[in-house]
């Protein structure tokens, strides 16, 4: 019996969400009296793999196959399921990010395992195997008892702060039987924007709404984000009108983010927007309308014109 964690990588670097998932999996393993094994697919340096021990993985299974440098969900599903079989895994943990969302449900179906996505608690093993997640756009919680023998959990990013130790994991090569025919999609080119913090993994997010009047004013959001080391986001109408790309749109129909700090500039705070951001630990709202609904969800609010407030705030932060 063991716990397996899918440790997601990009360009040879293990992602922060994977560290969170590994630490979560290690804690579940402790609860079950077993050990945690991280599974890494694609080319990654040995030092990176060993460092997964810092987050509680006793062992790392590594498939060093260049064809796996980019995620292809059907073949990744096959490999994760094969690793779970080999290790007799009772629990398989994923980060609840793009890749986890694509692979975890497929693995659960293949292994006939119960599945909880977006987990925000460790399992309560005193009462079965009960995992908590938020539902109805963050308005309620569901406590789900996974009763199947095998269990799949996708852990909500930015929910469990990571604590590092100096421990190192033992790295073992894993060679699942895969052929070119298993790859249903071929990634021919990947374009990355350098210097940008990935939105769903960001600890700080600066977000803009229609109050910014037009794309020509987005420098205001970007300057503040740069000063804070934050990712940028936007409300849906901003993406719909083409001021910003759709991958920055947060809310009910966009991405869900749970940063430590969410700064909303010129966003009214409609329920559909809040649905994607109300798990943020601290919310700061800048809006010229004191009656804007977002202030009800805010920890800190500034009533004022964004065009006056934001440059001053950015300048003050740069002084720190
Ligand atoms: P507005 O509602 O126009 O608000 C602009 C705000 O800026 C106002 O509060 C105003 O006081 C303030 N402002 C104006 N000028 C300034 C200034 N100079 N300085 C400071 N503040 C200023 N929306 C999302 O964001 N995400 C979603 O996922 C989403 N999904 C939806 C799904 C459905 C089914 C539906 C029906 C709607 C959805 N919406 C979503 C839209 C949502 O209902 C709101 O219309 C939208 O969030 C409003 O965007 P906004 O706050 O940027 O714009």
Tab-separated table of C-alpha atoms and ligand atoms in Angstrom:
chain	number	residue	atom	x	y	z
A	1	UNK	CA	0.000	0.000	0.000
A	2	UNK	CA	1.275	3.491	-0.768
A	3	UNK	CA	0.296	7.022	-1.754
A	4	UNK	CA	1.315	8.271	-5.222
A	5	UNK	CA	1.519	11.928	-6.133
A	6	UNK	CA	1.587	13.195	-9.710
A	7	UNK	CA	4.297	15.885	-9.500
A	8	UNK	CA	3.729	18.214	-12.421
A	9	UNK	CA	6.713	19.798	-14.211
A	10	UNK	CA	7.163	22.428	-16.901
A	11	UNK	CA	10.383	22.914	-18.839
A	12	UNK	CA	12.224	20.599	-16.473
A	13	UNK	CA	11.188	22.433	-13.303
A	14	UNK	CA	8.816	20.919	-10.779
A	15	UNK	CA	5.872	23.271	-10.256
A	16	UNK	CA	5.007	24.872	-6.915
A	17	UNK	CA	1.575	23.215	-7.011
A	18	UNK	CA	3.376	19.881	-7.219
A	19	UNK	CA	5.288	20.644	-3.996
A	20	UNK	CA	1.950	21.357	-2.319
A	21	UNK	CA	0.478	18.107	-3.664
A	22	UNK	CA	3.544	16.102	-2.585
A	23	UNK	CA	3.372	17.526	0.926
A	24	UNK	CA	-0.364	16.770	1.040
A	25	UNK	CA	0.258	13.212	-0.194
A	26	UNK	CA	3.028	12.719	2.387
A	27	UNK	CA	0.625	13.747	5.153
A	28	UNK	CA	-2.030	11.349	3.848
A	29	UNK	CA	0.620	8.606	3.747
A	30	UNK	CA	1.482	9.369	7.369
A	31	UNK	CA	-2.197	9.087	8.313
A	32	UNK	CA	-2.356	5.682	6.596
A	33	UNK	CA	0.949	4.468	8.050
A	34	UNK	CA	2.630	4.218	4.650
A	35	UNK	CA	5.055	6.211	2.494
A	36	UNK	CA	4.652	8.762	-0.308
A	37	UNK	CA	5.964	8.235	-3.833
A	38	UNK	CA	6.100	11.128	-6.305
A	39	UNK	CA	5.739	10.381	-10.010
A	40	UNK	CA	7.513	12.715	-12.455
A	41	UNK	CA	7.085	12.437	-16.222
A	42	UNK	CA	9.480	14.049	-18.702
A	43	UNK	CA	13.083	15.196	-18.539
A	44	UNK	CA	13.964	16.669	-15.137
A	45	UNK	CA	17.383	16.929	-13.403
A	46	UNK	CA	18.170	14.437	-10.687
A	47	UNK	CA	18.706	17.225	-8.119
A	48	UNK	CA	15.142	18.508	-8.758
A	49	UNK	CA	13.778	14.997	-8.320
A	50	UNK	CA	15.698	14.333	-5.095
A	51	UNK	CA	14.474	17.664	-3.736
A	52	UNK	CA	10.919	16.308	-3.733
A	53	UNK	CA	12.094	14.644	-0.506
A	54	UNK	CA	12.065	18.178	0.988
A	55	UNK	CA	8.275	17.983	0.823
A	56	UNK	CA	7.910	14.466	2.194
A	57	UNK	CA	8.300	12.110	-0.798
A	58	UNK	CA	10.303	9.047	0.262
A	59	UNK	CA	10.680	7.867	-3.334
A	60	UNK	CA	10.412	9.408	-6.797
A	61	UNK	CA	9.440	7.340	-9.828
A	62	UNK	CA	10.851	9.061	-12.906
A	63	UNK	CA	9.969	8.423	-16.531
A	64	UNK	CA	12.770	10.294	-18.335
A	65	UNK	CA	11.142	10.217	-21.760
A	66	UNK	CA	11.394	13.400	-23.848
A	67	UNK	CA	7.988	12.637	-25.418
A	68	UNK	CA	6.509	13.348	-21.966
A	69	UNK	CA	7.966	16.862	-21.610
A	70	UNK	CA	4.551	18.217	-22.610
A	71	UNK	CA	1.381	16.872	-21.050
A	72	UNK	CA	-0.736	14.557	-23.194
A	73	UNK	CA	-3.614	13.499	-21.002
A	74	UNK	CA	-4.388	10.046	-22.433
A	75	UNK	CA	-0.821	8.759	-22.248
A	76	UNK	CA	-0.234	10.449	-18.868
A	77	UNK	CA	-3.372	8.709	-17.580
A	78	UNK	CA	-2.020	5.361	-18.730
A	79	UNK	CA	1.332	5.952	-16.996
A	80	UNK	CA	-0.133	7.216	-13.713
A	81	UNK	CA	-2.489	4.226	-13.606
A	82	UNK	CA	0.437	1.847	-14.314
A	83	UNK	CA	2.498	3.430	-11.524
A	84	UNK	CA	-0.469	3.188	-9.152
A	85	UNK	CA	-0.800	-0.531	-9.965
A	86	UNK	CA	2.938	-1.178	-9.521
A	87	UNK	CA	3.065	0.615	-6.165
A	88	UNK	CA	-0.283	-0.797	-4.989
A	89	UNK	CA	-1.349	2.798	-4.388
A	90	UNK	CA	-4.421	3.278	-2.277
A	91	UNK	CA	-4.481	7.060	-2.777
A	92	UNK	CA	-3.411	8.996	-5.885
A	93	UNK	CA	-2.936	12.756	-5.410
A	94	UNK	CA	-2.856	15.474	-8.097
A	95	UNK	CA	-2.600	19.242	-8.039
A	96	UNK	CA	-5.976	20.728	-9.067
A	97	UNK	CA	-4.414	22.745	-11.911
A	98	UNK	CA	-4.868	22.505	-15.700
A	99	UNK	CA	-2.947	19.241	-15.948
A	100	UNK	CA	-4.483	17.712	-12.819
A	101	UNK	CA	-7.968	18.603	-14.052
A	102	UNK	CA	-7.257	16.819	-17.341
A	103	UNK	CA	-5.649	13.677	-15.901
A	104	UNK	CA	-7.096	13.032	-12.427
A	105	UNK	CA	-10.704	12.224	-13.513
A	106	UNK	CA	-9.394	9.900	-16.240
A	107	UNK	CA	-7.176	8.057	-13.742
A	108	UNK	CA	-10.108	7.786	-11.326
A	109	UNK	CA	-12.312	6.288	-14.062
A	110	UNK	CA	-9.581	3.851	-15.132
A	111	UNK	CA	-8.915	2.674	-11.558
A	112	UNK	CA	-12.623	2.707	-10.596
A	113	UNK	CA	-11.650	5.068	-7.799
A	114	UNK	CA	-13.766	7.636	-5.969
A	115	UNK	CA	-12.607	11.157	-6.795
A	116	UNK	CA	-12.641	14.527	-5.048
A	117	UNK	CA	-11.489	17.551	-7.040
A	118	UNK	CA	-10.374	20.798	-5.417
A	119	UNK	CA	-9.748	19.272	-1.969
A	120	UNK	CA	-9.196	21.823	0.796
A	121	UNK	CA	-8.683	19.458	3.729
A	122	UNK	CA	-6.712	16.379	4.578
A	123	UNK	CA	-8.928	13.302	4.753
A	124	UNK	CA	-10.723	12.743	8.034
A	125	UNK	CA	-9.840	9.076	8.478
A	126	UNK	CA	-11.564	8.815	11.858
A	127	UNK	CA	-14.925	8.978	10.051
A	128	UNK	CA	-14.211	7.006	6.897
A	129	UNK	CA	-12.170	8.962	4.349
A	130	UNK	CA	-13.886	12.347	4.329
A	131	UNK	CA	-12.424	15.142	2.206
A	132	UNK	CA	-13.711	18.712	2.205
A	133	UNK	CA	-14.159	20.883	-0.893
A	134	UNK	CA	-15.917	24.148	-1.512
A	135	UNK	CA	-19.069	24.123	-3.655
A	136	UNK	CA	-21.688	26.523	-5.052
A	137	UNK	CA	-19.062	29.125	-5.979
A	138	UNK	CA	-17.548	29.108	-2.514
A	139	UNK	CA	-20.890	29.588	-0.724
A	140	UNK	CA	-20.832	26.167	0.965
A	141	UNK	CA	-18.611	23.209	1.765
A	142	UNK	CA	-19.153	19.565	0.874
A	143	UNK	CA	-17.631	16.808	2.993
A	144	UNK	CA	-17.251	13.815	0.704
A	145	UNK	CA	-16.624	10.325	2.033
A	146	UNK	CA	-14.649	8.310	-0.534
A	147	UNK	CA	-15.704	4.732	0.051
A	148	UNK	CA	-13.977	3.015	-2.899
A	149	UNK	CA	-10.835	0.993	-2.247
A	150	UNK	CA	-8.716	3.343	-4.397
A	151	UNK	CA	-9.083	7.077	-3.966
A	152	UNK	CA	-8.099	10.001	-6.194
A	153	UNK	CA	-7.754	13.505	-4.748
A	154	UNK	CA	-6.905	16.730	-6.603
A	155	UNK	CA	-5.596	19.329	-4.170
A	156	UNK	CA	-6.652	22.975	-4.532
A	157	UNK	CA	-3.547	25.136	-5.195
A	158	UNK	CA	-2.457	27.720	-2.600
A	159	UNK	CA	-4.412	25.968	0.154
A	160	UNK	CA	-1.674	24.165	2.045
A	161	UNK	CA	1.470	26.257	2.684
A	162	UNK	CA	4.600	24.202	2.039
A	163	UNK	CA	7.204	23.559	4.720
A	164	UNK	CA	10.609	22.377	3.499
A	165	UNK	CA	12.974	19.953	5.183
A	166	UNK	CA	16.448	18.832	4.068
A	167	UNK	CA	15.309	15.272	3.344
A	168	UNK	CA	16.109	13.801	-0.057
A	169	UNK	CA	14.029	11.296	-1.989
A	170	UNK	CA	15.359	8.127	-3.602
A	171	UNK	CA	14.975	8.379	-7.369
A	172	UNK	CA	14.017	5.233	-9.297
A	173	UNK	CA	13.554	4.968	-13.070
A	174	UNK	CA	10.101	3.836	-14.141
A	175	UNK	CA	9.595	2.362	-17.621
A	176	UNK	CA	5.929	1.958	-18.461
A	177	UNK	CA	5.055	0.249	-21.750
A	178	UNK	CA	4.173	3.188	-24.004
A	179	UNK	CA	4.490	3.541	-27.745
A	180	UNK	CA	4.080	6.392	-30.217
A	181	UNK	CA	0.574	5.081	-30.919
A	182	UNK	CA	-0.416	6.013	-27.325
A	183	UNK	CA	0.109	9.701	-28.089
A	184	UNK	CA	-3.191	11.004	-29.431
A	185	UNK	CA	-2.030	14.633	-29.609
A	186	UNK	CA	1.387	15.879	-30.687
A	187	UNK	CA	2.601	19.213	-29.284
A	188	UNK	CA	4.715	20.720	-32.046
A	189	UNK	CA	5.577	24.068	-30.506
A	190	UNK	CA	5.245	25.649	-27.054
A	191	UNK	CA	5.401	29.398	-26.698
A	192	UNK	CA	5.938	30.765	-23.219
A	193	UNK	CA	5.786	34.328	-22.035
A	194	UNK	CA	8.877	34.906	-19.948
A	195	UNK	CA	8.655	36.752	-16.660
A	196	UNK	CA	4.914	36.158	-16.250
A	197	UNK	CA	3.756	34.529	-12.994
A	198	UNK	CA	1.255	31.690	-13.800
A	199	UNK	CA	-2.127	32.952	-12.612
A	200	UNK	CA	-3.443	29.883	-10.799
A	201	UNK	CA	-0.159	29.436	-8.921
A	202	UNK	CA	0.434	33.082	-8.068
A	203	UNK	CA	0.592	34.138	-4.430
A	204	UNK	CA	-0.428	37.679	-5.373
A	205	UNK	CA	-2.875	38.626	-8.140
A	206	UNK	CA	-3.619	42.148	-9.372
A	207	UNK	CA	-6.842	42.229	-11.349
A	208	UNK	CA	-8.551	44.924	-13.408
A	209	UNK	CA	-12.140	45.527	-14.476
A	210	UNK	CA	-14.137	47.759	-16.746
A	211	UNK	CA	-13.377	50.700	-14.430
A	212	UNK	CA	-10.003	50.923	-16.177
A	213	UNK	CA	-11.857	52.288	-19.231
A	214	UNK	CA	-9.699	50.649	-21.920
A	215	UNK	CA	-6.679	48.451	-22.733
A	216	UNK	CA	-4.468	51.516	-23.087
A	217	UNK	CA	-4.650	51.935	-19.286
A	218	UNK	CA	-3.536	48.392	-18.437
A	219	UNK	CA	-0.060	49.662	-17.610
A	220	UNK	CA	-1.582	50.681	-14.258
A	221	UNK	CA	-2.372	47.043	-13.431
A	222	UNK	CA	0.902	45.736	-14.858
A	223	UNK	CA	3.071	48.238	-12.974
A	224	UNK	CA	1.444	47.387	-9.648
A	225	UNK	CA	1.704	43.660	-10.434
A	226	UNK	CA	5.399	44.052	-11.273
A	227	UNK	CA	6.071	45.945	-8.035
A	228	UNK	CA	4.356	43.169	-6.050
A	229	UNK	CA	5.734	40.217	-8.082
A	230	UNK	CA	2.127	39.372	-8.915
A	231	UNK	CA	0.222	37.782	-11.792
A	232	UNK	CA	-2.382	39.869	-13.632
A	233	UNK	CA	-6.037	38.940	-14.074
A	234	UNK	CA	-9.245	40.597	-15.250
A	235	UNK	CA	-13.032	40.488	-15.080
A	236	UNK	CA	-14.973	38.742	-17.832
A	237	UNK	CA	-16.172	41.820	-19.773
A	238	UNK	CA	-12.552	42.947	-20.012
A	239	UNK	CA	-11.649	39.663	-21.728
A	240	UNK	CA	-14.877	39.578	-23.764
A	241	UNK	CA	-14.145	43.000	-25.241
A	242	UNK	CA	-10.596	41.914	-26.075
A	243	UNK	CA	-8.780	44.286	-23.700
A	244	UNK	CA	-7.053	41.273	-22.167
A	245	UNK	CA	-6.624	37.620	-23.241
A	246	UNK	CA	-9.243	35.131	-22.034
A	247	UNK	CA	-6.707	33.109	-20.056
A	248	UNK	CA	-6.617	36.027	-17.568
A	249	UNK	CA	-10.370	36.033	-16.926
A	250	UNK	CA	-11.309	34.927	-13.412
A	251	UNK	CA	-14.726	34.027	-12.061
A	252	UNK	CA	-17.524	31.537	-12.475
A	253	UNK	CA	-16.828	31.076	-16.183
A	254	UNK	CA	-13.078	31.696	-15.931
A	255	UNK	CA	-10.256	30.603	-13.682
A	256	UNK	CA	-10.541	30.092	-9.927
A	257	UNK	CA	-7.672	31.644	-7.992
A	258	UNK	CA	-6.822	31.429	-4.285
A	259	UNK	CA	-3.841	33.758	-3.844
A	260	UNK	CA	-2.654	35.130	-0.518
A	261	UNK	CA	-3.504	38.610	-1.829
A	262	UNK	CA	-6.050	39.602	-4.510
A	263	UNK	CA	-6.111	43.272	-5.521
A	264	UNK	CA	-9.233	44.240	-7.508
A	265	UNK	CA	-9.069	47.530	-9.409
A	266	UNK	CA	-12.225	48.971	-10.966
A	267	UNK	CA	-14.173	45.723	-10.596
A	268	UNK	CA	-17.747	45.917	-9.288
A	269	UNK	CA	-17.698	42.550	-7.484
A	270	UNK	CA	-20.560	40.762	-9.252
A	271	UNK	CA	-21.357	37.340	-7.789
A	272	UNK	CA	-19.994	35.629	-10.919
A	273	UNK	CA	-16.641	37.374	-10.459
A	274	UNK	CA	-16.509	36.651	-6.716
A	275	UNK	CA	-17.082	32.951	-7.435
A	276	UNK	CA	-13.567	32.719	-8.820
A	277	UNK	CA	-11.740	34.810	-6.242
A	278	UNK	CA	-13.490	34.539	-2.895
A	279	UNK	CA	-11.092	31.843	-1.702
A	280	UNK	CA	-8.312	34.477	-1.677
A	281	UNK	CA	-6.812	34.955	1.775
A	282	UNK	CA	-6.786	38.783	1.689
A	283	UNK	CA	-8.848	40.872	-0.749
A	284	UNK	CA	-8.078	44.544	-1.416
A	285	UNK	CA	-10.640	46.509	-3.442
A	286	UNK	CA	-10.017	49.834	-5.187
A	287	UNK	CA	-13.226	51.343	-6.538
A	288	UNK	CA	-14.541	54.877	-6.841
A	289	UNK	CA	-18.084	53.797	-5.905
A	290	UNK	CA	-18.429	53.273	-2.118
A	291	UNK	CA	-21.548	51.157	-2.813
A	292	UNK	CA	-19.673	48.694	-5.095
A	293	UNK	CA	-20.634	45.175	-3.918
A	294	UNK	CA	-16.974	44.076	-3.887
A	295	UNK	CA	-16.400	46.101	-0.693
A	296	UNK	CA	-18.605	43.582	1.198
A	297	UNK	CA	-16.126	40.813	0.326
A	298	UNK	CA	-13.025	42.974	0.918
A	299	UNK	CA	-10.590	42.806	3.820
A	300	UNK	CA	-9.287	46.263	2.873
A	301	UNK	CA	-10.988	48.805	0.647
A	302	UNK	CA	-9.889	52.067	-0.928
A	303	UNK	CA	-12.699	54.313	-2.173
A	304	UNK	CA	-11.096	56.392	-4.876
A	305	UNK	CA	-10.287	56.884	-8.525
A	306	UNK	CA	-7.991	54.091	-9.689
A	307	UNK	CA	-6.129	56.525	-11.925
A	308	UNK	CA	-5.068	58.480	-8.834
A	309	UNK	CA	-4.795	55.715	-6.225
A	310	UNK	CA	-2.955	52.973	-8.135
A	311	UNK	CA	0.110	54.977	-9.299
A	312	UNK	CA	0.584	56.241	-5.716
A	313	UNK	CA	0.242	52.722	-4.332
A	314	UNK	CA	2.744	51.373	-6.884
A	315	UNK	CA	5.226	54.156	-6.121
A	316	UNK	CA	4.893	53.528	-2.365
A	317	UNK	CA	5.447	49.765	-2.805
A	318	UNK	CA	8.543	50.405	-4.942
A	319	UNK	CA	9.978	52.451	-2.048
A	320	UNK	CA	9.771	49.477	0.344
B	1	LIG	P1	-18.564	46.743	-14.215
B	1	LIG	O1	-19.689	45.984	-13.646
B	1	LIG	O2	-18.839	47.701	-15.320
B	1	LIG	O3	-17.860	47.493	-13.011
B	1	LIG	C1	-16.836	48.448	-13.161
B	1	LIG	C2	-16.507	48.982	-11.771
B	1	LIG	O4	-15.455	49.908	-11.891
B	1	LIG	C3	-17.669	49.705	-11.090
B	1	LIG	O5	-17.851	49.165	-9.785
B	1	LIG	C4	-17.210	51.153	-11.006
B	1	LIG	O6	-17.624	51.813	-9.829
B	1	LIG	C5	-15.701	51.000	-11.013
B	1	LIG	N1	-14.993	52.141	-11.579
B	1	LIG	C6	-15.315	52.884	-12.692
B	1	LIG	N2	-14.398	53.844	-12.894
B	1	LIG	C7	-13.479	53.732	-11.896
B	1	LIG	C8	-12.309	54.444	-11.564
B	1	LIG	N3	-11.861	55.467	-12.310
B	1	LIG	N4	-11.636	54.066	-10.469
B	1	LIG	C9	-12.060	53.033	-9.682
B	1	LIG	N5	-13.176	52.320	-9.956
B	1	LIG	C10	-13.862	52.653	-11.057
B	1	LIG	N6	-17.763	38.205	-14.633
B	1	LIG	C11	-16.512	37.905	-14.271
B	1	LIG	O7	-15.708	38.778	-13.925
B	1	LIG	N7	-16.101	36.592	-14.303
B	1	LIG	C12	-16.911	35.589	-14.672
B	1	LIG	O8	-16.465	34.426	-14.698
B	1	LIG	C13	-18.241	35.890	-15.050
B	1	LIG	N8	-19.104	34.908	-15.403
B	1	LIG	C14	-20.383	35.231	-15.707
B	1	LIG	C15	-21.307	34.198	-15.978
B	1	LIG	C16	-22.623	34.520	-16.237
B	1	LIG	C17	-23.578	33.394	-16.540
B	1	LIG	C18	-23.040	35.869	-16.243
B	1	LIG	C19	-24.479	36.206	-16.512
B	1	LIG	C20	-22.158	36.865	-15.965
B	1	LIG	C21	-20.811	36.588	-15.706
B	1	LIG	N9	-19.895	37.585	-15.418
B	1	LIG	C22	-18.632	37.255	-15.040
B	1	LIG	C23	-20.212	39.007	-15.551
B	1	LIG	C24	-20.555	39.671	-14.233
B	1	LIG	O9	-21.935	39.488	-13.954
B	1	LIG	C25	-20.265	41.171	-14.278
B	1	LIG	O10	-20.987	41.734	-15.343
B	1	LIG	C26	-18.788	41.498	-14.472
B	1	LIG	O11	-18.021	40.823	-13.489
B	1	LIG	C27	-18.579	43.004	-14.316
B	1	LIG	O12	-17.263	43.320	-14.657
B	1	LIG	P2	-16.585	44.624	-14.075
B	1	LIG	O13	-16.743	44.655	-12.611
B	1	LIG	O14	-15.224	44.720	-14.657
B	1	LIG	O15	-17.421	45.796	-14.783
